Tab-separated table of C-alpha atoms in Angstrom:
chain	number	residue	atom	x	y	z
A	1	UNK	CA	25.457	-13.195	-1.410
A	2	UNK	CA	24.361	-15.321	1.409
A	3	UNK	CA	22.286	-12.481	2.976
A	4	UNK	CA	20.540	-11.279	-0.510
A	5	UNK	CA	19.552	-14.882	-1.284
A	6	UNK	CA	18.118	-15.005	2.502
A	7	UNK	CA	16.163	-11.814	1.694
A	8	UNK	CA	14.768	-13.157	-1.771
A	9	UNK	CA	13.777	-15.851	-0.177
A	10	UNK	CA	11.935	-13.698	2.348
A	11	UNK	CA	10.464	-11.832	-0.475
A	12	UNK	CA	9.152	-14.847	-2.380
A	13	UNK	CA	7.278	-16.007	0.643
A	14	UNK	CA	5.043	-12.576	0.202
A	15	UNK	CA	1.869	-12.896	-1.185
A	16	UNK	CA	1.901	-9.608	-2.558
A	17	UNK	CA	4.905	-9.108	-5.132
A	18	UNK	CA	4.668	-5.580	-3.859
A	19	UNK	CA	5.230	-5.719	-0.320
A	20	UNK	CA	7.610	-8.307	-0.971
A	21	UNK	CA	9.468	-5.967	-2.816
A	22	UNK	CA	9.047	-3.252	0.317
A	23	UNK	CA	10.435	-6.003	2.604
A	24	UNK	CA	13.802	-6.203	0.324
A	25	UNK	CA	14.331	-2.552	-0.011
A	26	UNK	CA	14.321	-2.268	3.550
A	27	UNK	CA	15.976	-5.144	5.016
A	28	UNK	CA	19.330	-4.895	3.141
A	29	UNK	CA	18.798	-1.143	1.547
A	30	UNK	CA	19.824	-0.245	5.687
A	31	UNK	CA	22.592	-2.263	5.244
A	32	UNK	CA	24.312	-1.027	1.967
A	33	UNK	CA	22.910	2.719	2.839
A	34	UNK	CA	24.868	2.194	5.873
A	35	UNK	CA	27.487	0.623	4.397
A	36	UNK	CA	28.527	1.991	1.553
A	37	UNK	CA	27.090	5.295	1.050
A	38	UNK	CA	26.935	7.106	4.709
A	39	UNK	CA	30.045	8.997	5.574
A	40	UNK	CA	29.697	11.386	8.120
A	41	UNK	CA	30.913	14.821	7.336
A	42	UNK	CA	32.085	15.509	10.151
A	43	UNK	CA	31.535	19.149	10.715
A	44	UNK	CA	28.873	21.333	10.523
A	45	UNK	CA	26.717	19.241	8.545
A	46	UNK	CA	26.461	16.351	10.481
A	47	UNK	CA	23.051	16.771	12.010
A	48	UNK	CA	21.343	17.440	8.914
A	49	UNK	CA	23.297	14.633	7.357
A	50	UNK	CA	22.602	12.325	9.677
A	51	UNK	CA	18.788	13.097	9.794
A	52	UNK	CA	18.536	12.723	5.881
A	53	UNK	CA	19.973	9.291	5.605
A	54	UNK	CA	17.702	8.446	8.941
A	55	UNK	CA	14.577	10.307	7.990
A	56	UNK	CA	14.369	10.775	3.934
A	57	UNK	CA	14.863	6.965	3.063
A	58	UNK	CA	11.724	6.041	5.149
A	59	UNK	CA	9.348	8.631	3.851
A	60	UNK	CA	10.735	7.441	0.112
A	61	UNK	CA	9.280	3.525	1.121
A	62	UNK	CA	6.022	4.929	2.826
A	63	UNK	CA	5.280	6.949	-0.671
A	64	UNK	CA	6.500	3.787	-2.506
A	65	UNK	CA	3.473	1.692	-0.028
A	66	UNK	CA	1.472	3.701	-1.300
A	67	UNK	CA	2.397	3.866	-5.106
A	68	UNK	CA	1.991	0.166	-5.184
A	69	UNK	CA	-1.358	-0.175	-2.985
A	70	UNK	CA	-3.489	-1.610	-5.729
A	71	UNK	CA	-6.370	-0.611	-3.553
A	72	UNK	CA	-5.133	2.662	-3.218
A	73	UNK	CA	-5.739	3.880	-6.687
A	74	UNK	CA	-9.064	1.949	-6.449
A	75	UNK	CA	-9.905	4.322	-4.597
A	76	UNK	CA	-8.285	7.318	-5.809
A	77	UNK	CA	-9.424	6.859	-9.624
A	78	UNK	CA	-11.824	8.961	-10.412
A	79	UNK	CA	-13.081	9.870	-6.777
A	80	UNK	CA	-13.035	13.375	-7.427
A	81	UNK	CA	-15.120	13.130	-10.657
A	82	UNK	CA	-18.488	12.432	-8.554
A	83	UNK	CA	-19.069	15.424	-6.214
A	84	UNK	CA	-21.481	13.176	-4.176
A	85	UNK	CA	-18.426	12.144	-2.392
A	86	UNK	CA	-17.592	15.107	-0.493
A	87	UNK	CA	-21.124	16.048	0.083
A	88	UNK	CA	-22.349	13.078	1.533
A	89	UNK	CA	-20.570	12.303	4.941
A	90	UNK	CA	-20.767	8.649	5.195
A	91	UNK	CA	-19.133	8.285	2.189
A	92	UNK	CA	-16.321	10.396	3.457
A	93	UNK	CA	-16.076	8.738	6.690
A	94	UNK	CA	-15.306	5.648	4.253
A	95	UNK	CA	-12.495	6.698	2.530
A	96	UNK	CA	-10.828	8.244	5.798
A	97	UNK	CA	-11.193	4.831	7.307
A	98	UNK	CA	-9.975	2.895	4.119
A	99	UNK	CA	-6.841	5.517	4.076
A	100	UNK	CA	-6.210	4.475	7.468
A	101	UNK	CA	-6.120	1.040	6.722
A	102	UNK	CA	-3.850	1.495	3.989
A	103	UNK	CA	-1.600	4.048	5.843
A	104	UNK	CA	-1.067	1.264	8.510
A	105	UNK	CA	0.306	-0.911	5.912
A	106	UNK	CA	2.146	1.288	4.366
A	107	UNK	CA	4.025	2.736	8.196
A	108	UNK	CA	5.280	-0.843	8.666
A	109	UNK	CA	8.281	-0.747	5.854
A	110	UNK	CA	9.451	3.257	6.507
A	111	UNK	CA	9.187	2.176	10.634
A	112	UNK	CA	11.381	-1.080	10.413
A	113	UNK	CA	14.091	1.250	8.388
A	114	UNK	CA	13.814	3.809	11.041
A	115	UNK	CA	14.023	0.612	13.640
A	116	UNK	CA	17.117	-0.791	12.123
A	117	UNK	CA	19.045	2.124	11.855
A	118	UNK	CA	18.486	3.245	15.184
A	119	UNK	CA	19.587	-0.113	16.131
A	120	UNK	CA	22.868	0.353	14.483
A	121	UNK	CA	23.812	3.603	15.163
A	122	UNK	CA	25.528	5.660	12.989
A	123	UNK	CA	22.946	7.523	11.515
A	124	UNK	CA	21.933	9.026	15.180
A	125	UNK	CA	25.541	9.363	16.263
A	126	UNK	CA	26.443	11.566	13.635
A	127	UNK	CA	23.744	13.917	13.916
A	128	UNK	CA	23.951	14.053	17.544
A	129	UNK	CA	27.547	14.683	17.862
A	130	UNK	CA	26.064	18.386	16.391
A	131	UNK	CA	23.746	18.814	18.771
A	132	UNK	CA	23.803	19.491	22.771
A	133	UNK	CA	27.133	21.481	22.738
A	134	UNK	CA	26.528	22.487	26.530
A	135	UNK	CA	26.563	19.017	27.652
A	136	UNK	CA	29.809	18.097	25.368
A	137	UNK	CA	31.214	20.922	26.938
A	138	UNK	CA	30.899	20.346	30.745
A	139	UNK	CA	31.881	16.564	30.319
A	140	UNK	CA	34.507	16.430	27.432
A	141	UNK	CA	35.303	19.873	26.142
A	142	UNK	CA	37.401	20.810	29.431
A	143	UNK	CA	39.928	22.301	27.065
A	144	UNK	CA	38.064	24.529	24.878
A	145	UNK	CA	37.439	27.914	25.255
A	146	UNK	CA	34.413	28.244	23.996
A	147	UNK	CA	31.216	26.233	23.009
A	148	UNK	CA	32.559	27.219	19.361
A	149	UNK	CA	35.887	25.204	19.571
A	150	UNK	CA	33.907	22.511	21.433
A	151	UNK	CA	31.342	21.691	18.732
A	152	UNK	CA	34.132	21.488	15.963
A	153	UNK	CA	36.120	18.962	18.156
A	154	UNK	CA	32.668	16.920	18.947
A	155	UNK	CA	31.996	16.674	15.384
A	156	UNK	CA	35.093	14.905	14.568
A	157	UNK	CA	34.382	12.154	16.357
A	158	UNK	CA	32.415	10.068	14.119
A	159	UNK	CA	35.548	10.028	12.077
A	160	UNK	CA	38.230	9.249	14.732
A	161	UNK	CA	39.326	13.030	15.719
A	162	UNK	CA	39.331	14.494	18.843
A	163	UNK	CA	41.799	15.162	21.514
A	164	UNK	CA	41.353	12.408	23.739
A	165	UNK	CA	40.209	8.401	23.047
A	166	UNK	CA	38.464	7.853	25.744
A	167	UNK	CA	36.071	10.941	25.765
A	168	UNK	CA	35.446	9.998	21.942
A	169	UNK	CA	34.485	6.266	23.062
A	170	UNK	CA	32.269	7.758	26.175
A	171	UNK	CA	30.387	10.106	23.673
A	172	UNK	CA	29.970	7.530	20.926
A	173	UNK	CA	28.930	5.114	23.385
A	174	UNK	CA	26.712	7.328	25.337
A	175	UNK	CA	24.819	8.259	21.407
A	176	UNK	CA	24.715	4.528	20.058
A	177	UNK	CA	22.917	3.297	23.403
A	178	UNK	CA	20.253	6.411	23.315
A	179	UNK	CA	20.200	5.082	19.353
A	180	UNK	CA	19.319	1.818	20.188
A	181	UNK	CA	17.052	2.560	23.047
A	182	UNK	CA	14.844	4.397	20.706
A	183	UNK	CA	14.642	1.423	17.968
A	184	UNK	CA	13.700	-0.879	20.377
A	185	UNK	CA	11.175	1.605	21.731
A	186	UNK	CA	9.972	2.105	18.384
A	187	UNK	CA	9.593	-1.667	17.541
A	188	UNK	CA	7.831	-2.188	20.441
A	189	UNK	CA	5.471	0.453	19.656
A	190	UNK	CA	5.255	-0.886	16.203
A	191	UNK	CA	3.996	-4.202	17.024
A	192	UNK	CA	1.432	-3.091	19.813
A	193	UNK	CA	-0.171	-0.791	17.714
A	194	UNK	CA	-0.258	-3.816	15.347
A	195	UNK	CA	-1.121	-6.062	18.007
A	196	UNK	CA	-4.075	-2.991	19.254
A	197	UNK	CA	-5.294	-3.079	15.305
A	198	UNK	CA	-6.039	-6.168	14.689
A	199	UNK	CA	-7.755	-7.279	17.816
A	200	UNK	CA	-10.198	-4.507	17.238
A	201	UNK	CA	-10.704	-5.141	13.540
A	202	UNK	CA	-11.049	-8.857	14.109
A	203	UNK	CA	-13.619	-7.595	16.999
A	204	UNK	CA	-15.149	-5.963	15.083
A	205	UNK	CA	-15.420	-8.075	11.927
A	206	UNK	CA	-19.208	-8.527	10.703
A	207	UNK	CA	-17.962	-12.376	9.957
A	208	UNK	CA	-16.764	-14.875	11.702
A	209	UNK	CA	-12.830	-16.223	11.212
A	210	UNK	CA	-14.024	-19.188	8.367
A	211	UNK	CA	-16.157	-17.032	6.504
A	212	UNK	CA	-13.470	-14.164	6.802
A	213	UNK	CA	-10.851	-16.947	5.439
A	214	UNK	CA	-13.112	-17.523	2.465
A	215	UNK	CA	-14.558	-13.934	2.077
A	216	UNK	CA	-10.287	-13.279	1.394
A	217	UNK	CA	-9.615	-16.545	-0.587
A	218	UNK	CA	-13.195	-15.473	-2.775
A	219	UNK	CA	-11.383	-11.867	-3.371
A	220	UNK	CA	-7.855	-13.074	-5.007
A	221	UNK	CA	-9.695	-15.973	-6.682
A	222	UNK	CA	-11.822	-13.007	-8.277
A	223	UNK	CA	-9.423	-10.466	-8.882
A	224	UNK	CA	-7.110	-12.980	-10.826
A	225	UNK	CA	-9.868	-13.990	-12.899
A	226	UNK	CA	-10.750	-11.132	-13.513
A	227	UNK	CA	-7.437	-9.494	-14.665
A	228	UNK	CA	-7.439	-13.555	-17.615
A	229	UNK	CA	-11.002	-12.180	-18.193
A	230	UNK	CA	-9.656	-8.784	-18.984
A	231	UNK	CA	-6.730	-9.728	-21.121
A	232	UNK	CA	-9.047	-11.844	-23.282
A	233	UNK	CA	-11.612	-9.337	-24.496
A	234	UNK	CA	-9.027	-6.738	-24.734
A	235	UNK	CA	-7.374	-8.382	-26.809
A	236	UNK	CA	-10.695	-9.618	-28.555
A	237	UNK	CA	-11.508	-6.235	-29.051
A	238	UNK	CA	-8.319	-5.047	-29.952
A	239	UNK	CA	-8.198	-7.887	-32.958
A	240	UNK	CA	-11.409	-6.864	-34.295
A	241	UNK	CA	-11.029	-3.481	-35.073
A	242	UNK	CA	-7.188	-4.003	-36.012
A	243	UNK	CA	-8.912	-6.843	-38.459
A	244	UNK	CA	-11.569	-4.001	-39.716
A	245	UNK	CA	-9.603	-1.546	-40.086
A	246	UNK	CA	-7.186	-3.002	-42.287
A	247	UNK	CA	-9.836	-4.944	-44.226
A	248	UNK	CA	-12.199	-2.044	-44.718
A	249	UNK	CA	-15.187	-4.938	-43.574
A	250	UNK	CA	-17.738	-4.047	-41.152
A	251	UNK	CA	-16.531	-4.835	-37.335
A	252	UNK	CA	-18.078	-7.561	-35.348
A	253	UNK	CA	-19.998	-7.040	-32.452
A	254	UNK	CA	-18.624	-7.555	-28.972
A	255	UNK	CA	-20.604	-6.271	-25.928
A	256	UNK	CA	-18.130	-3.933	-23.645
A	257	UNK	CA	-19.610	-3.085	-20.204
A	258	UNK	CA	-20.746	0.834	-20.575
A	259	UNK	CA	-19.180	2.988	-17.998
A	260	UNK	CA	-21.929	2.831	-15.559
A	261	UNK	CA	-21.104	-1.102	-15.435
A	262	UNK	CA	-17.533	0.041	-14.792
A	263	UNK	CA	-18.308	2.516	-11.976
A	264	UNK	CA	-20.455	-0.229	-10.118
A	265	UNK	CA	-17.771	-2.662	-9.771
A	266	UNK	CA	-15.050	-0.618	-9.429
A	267	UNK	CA	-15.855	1.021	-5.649
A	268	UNK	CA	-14.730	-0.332	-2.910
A	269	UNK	CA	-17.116	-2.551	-0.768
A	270	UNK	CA	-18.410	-2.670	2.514
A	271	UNK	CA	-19.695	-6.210	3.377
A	272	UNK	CA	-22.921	-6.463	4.704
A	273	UNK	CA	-24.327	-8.987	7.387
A	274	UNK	CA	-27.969	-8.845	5.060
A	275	UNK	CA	-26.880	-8.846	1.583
A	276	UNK	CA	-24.074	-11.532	1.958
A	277	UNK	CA	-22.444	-10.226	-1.154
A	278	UNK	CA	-18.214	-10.730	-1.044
A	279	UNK	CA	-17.472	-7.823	-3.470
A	280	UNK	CA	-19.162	-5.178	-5.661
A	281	UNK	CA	-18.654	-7.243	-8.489
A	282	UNK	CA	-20.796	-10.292	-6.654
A	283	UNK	CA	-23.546	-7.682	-5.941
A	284	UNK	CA	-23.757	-6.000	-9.644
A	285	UNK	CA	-24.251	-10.182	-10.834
A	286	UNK	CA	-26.380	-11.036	-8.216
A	287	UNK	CA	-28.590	-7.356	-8.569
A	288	UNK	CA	-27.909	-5.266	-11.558
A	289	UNK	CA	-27.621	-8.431	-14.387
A	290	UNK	CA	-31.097	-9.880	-13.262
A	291	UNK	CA	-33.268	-6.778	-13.453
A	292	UNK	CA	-31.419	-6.188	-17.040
A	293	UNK	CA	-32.211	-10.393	-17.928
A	294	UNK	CA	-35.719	-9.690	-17.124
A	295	UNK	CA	-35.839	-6.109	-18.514
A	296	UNK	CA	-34.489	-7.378	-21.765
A	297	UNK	CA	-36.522	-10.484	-21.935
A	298	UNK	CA	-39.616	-8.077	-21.929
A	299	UNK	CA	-38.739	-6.432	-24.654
A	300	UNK	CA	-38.037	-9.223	-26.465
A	301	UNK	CA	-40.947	-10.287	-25.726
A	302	UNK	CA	-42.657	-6.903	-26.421
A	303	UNK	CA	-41.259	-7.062	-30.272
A	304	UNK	CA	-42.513	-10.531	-31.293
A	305	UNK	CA	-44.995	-10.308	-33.845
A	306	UNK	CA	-48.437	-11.038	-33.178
A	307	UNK	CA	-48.929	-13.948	-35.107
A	308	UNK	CA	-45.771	-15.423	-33.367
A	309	UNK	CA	-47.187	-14.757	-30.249
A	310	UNK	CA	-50.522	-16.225	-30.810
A	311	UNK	CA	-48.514	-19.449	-32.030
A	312	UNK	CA	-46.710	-19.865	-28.806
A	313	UNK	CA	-49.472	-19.083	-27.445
A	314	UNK	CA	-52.256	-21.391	-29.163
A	315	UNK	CA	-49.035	-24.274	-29.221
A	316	UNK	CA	-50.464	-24.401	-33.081
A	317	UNK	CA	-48.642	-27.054	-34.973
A	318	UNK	CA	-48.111	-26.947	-38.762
């Protein structure tokens, strides 16, 4: 209990519910994997075995990443509806590099389970006690006739067989330090390619590290209003025709952005050193709703009556 409150608490400090969530599935899913459901076959199967419970559980968390990037499915819904995004190479080059940005998120849960159970051992040790019969066979299978007889005594020894201790210790000694060696070797690789990452995107970052602090704290403050703002006129709108329909009265109206307004705010953006606009949302305000104030206050202007206009016009009092 001790260790899943530690982990909770880990997962509460997360900013993102979802990649706290990540964090707890593979801090102590290793452990009761490990624990409770590996047992080493000890035969024929153990290589496959042992590369399923090493292998399987991290490409399950790097397809989970990616089921709960929010900006994943940004990106994904309805991409292939406008065919101007494979044709036009920019735009391409865009959503390879936003993949990549979410792929390195998404590598850092299925690594660390990868990491941690090469640090332990048993996963590697029982698939490798299937593997490399020669070498069992020169140093421990003295006995056997054949590289047959050898491989069926090697593979006991995740569960205690064999005909000798001490060449069972050796063996599972000689596999847990190769283990280990290769999850330190991978968390080491893990954290410079981290380390490589984000010194080039913060090199490369068209703001400087205040403006980058607010651009971020700009982007949750607007994505939280915006899911309030959305829950509101949904249910606004929902009300009213519930209210109509049952009433058989005529439905008030309530302006609902049109698709187009949709599509502009949805994208993904790409700040700009000129326009100084935080999201796509900020640009549609700051672009799109003042040509359509001053296109509609034409018209408005265009349908006055003529006598109304000469009155504002003339300032004629009564």
């Amino acid at each position: 209990m001790e260790k899943l409150n530690a982990l909770l608490k880990i997962a509460n400090k997360q900013t993102n519910l979802a990649f706290g969530l990540v964090s707890l599935l593979t801090a102590g899913g290793e452990q009761i994997f490990s624990s409770v459901l590996f047992r080493c076959p000890c035969n024929e199967l153990n290589f496959m075995y042992g590369m399923v419970f090493l292998l399987l559980p991290a490409v399950a968390l790097l397809l989970l990443a990616y089921i709960l990037s929010q900006k994943m499915w940004k990106m994904m819904t309805g991409f292939c509806r406008n065919r101007t995004n494979f044709c036009c190479w920019k735009k391409m080059l865009h959503f390879l590099k936003t993949v990549l940005k979410i792929s390195t998120t998404a590598l850092v849960a299925p690594s660390s389970w990868i990491a941690l159970a090469l640090l332990k051992g048993n996963y590697f040790e029982c698939a490798m006690t299937n593997a490399n019969v020669t070498y069992y066979k020169e140093r421990f299978c003295g006995g056997a006739n054949s590289l047959v007889e050898c491989q069926t005594e090697v593979q006991t020894f995740p569960c205690g067989g064999g005909s000798s201790a001490n060449d069972r210790e050796a063996v599972l000694l000689t596999l847990r330090a190769h283990s280990q060696i290769l999850g330190w070797l991978l968390i080491a690789l893990v954290m410079l390619s981290n380390l490589l990452l984000n010194c080039l995107a913060r090199c490369t970052s068209p703001v400087n590290y205040l403006q980058l602090k607010f651009w971020r704290i700009y982007s949750h403050e607007e994505s939280k209003l915006m899911d309030s703002y959305t829950l509101i006129h949904a249910k606004e709108l929902a009300e009213r025709n519930i209210e109509s329909f049952f009433k058989h009265s005529s439905p008030k109206h309530i302006i609902t952005p049109s698709n187009k307004d949709w599509d502009k705010i949805s994208t993904l953006y790409k700040f700009s050193t000129k326009d100084h606009y935080y999201s796509t949302l900020h640009k549609y305000v700051d672009t799109g709703m003042i040509q359509m104030a001053a296109f509609k206050s034409a018209e408005s202007m265009s349908d006055n009556p003529a006598v109304l206009n000469f009155v504002d016009k003339g300032r004629m009092c009564l």
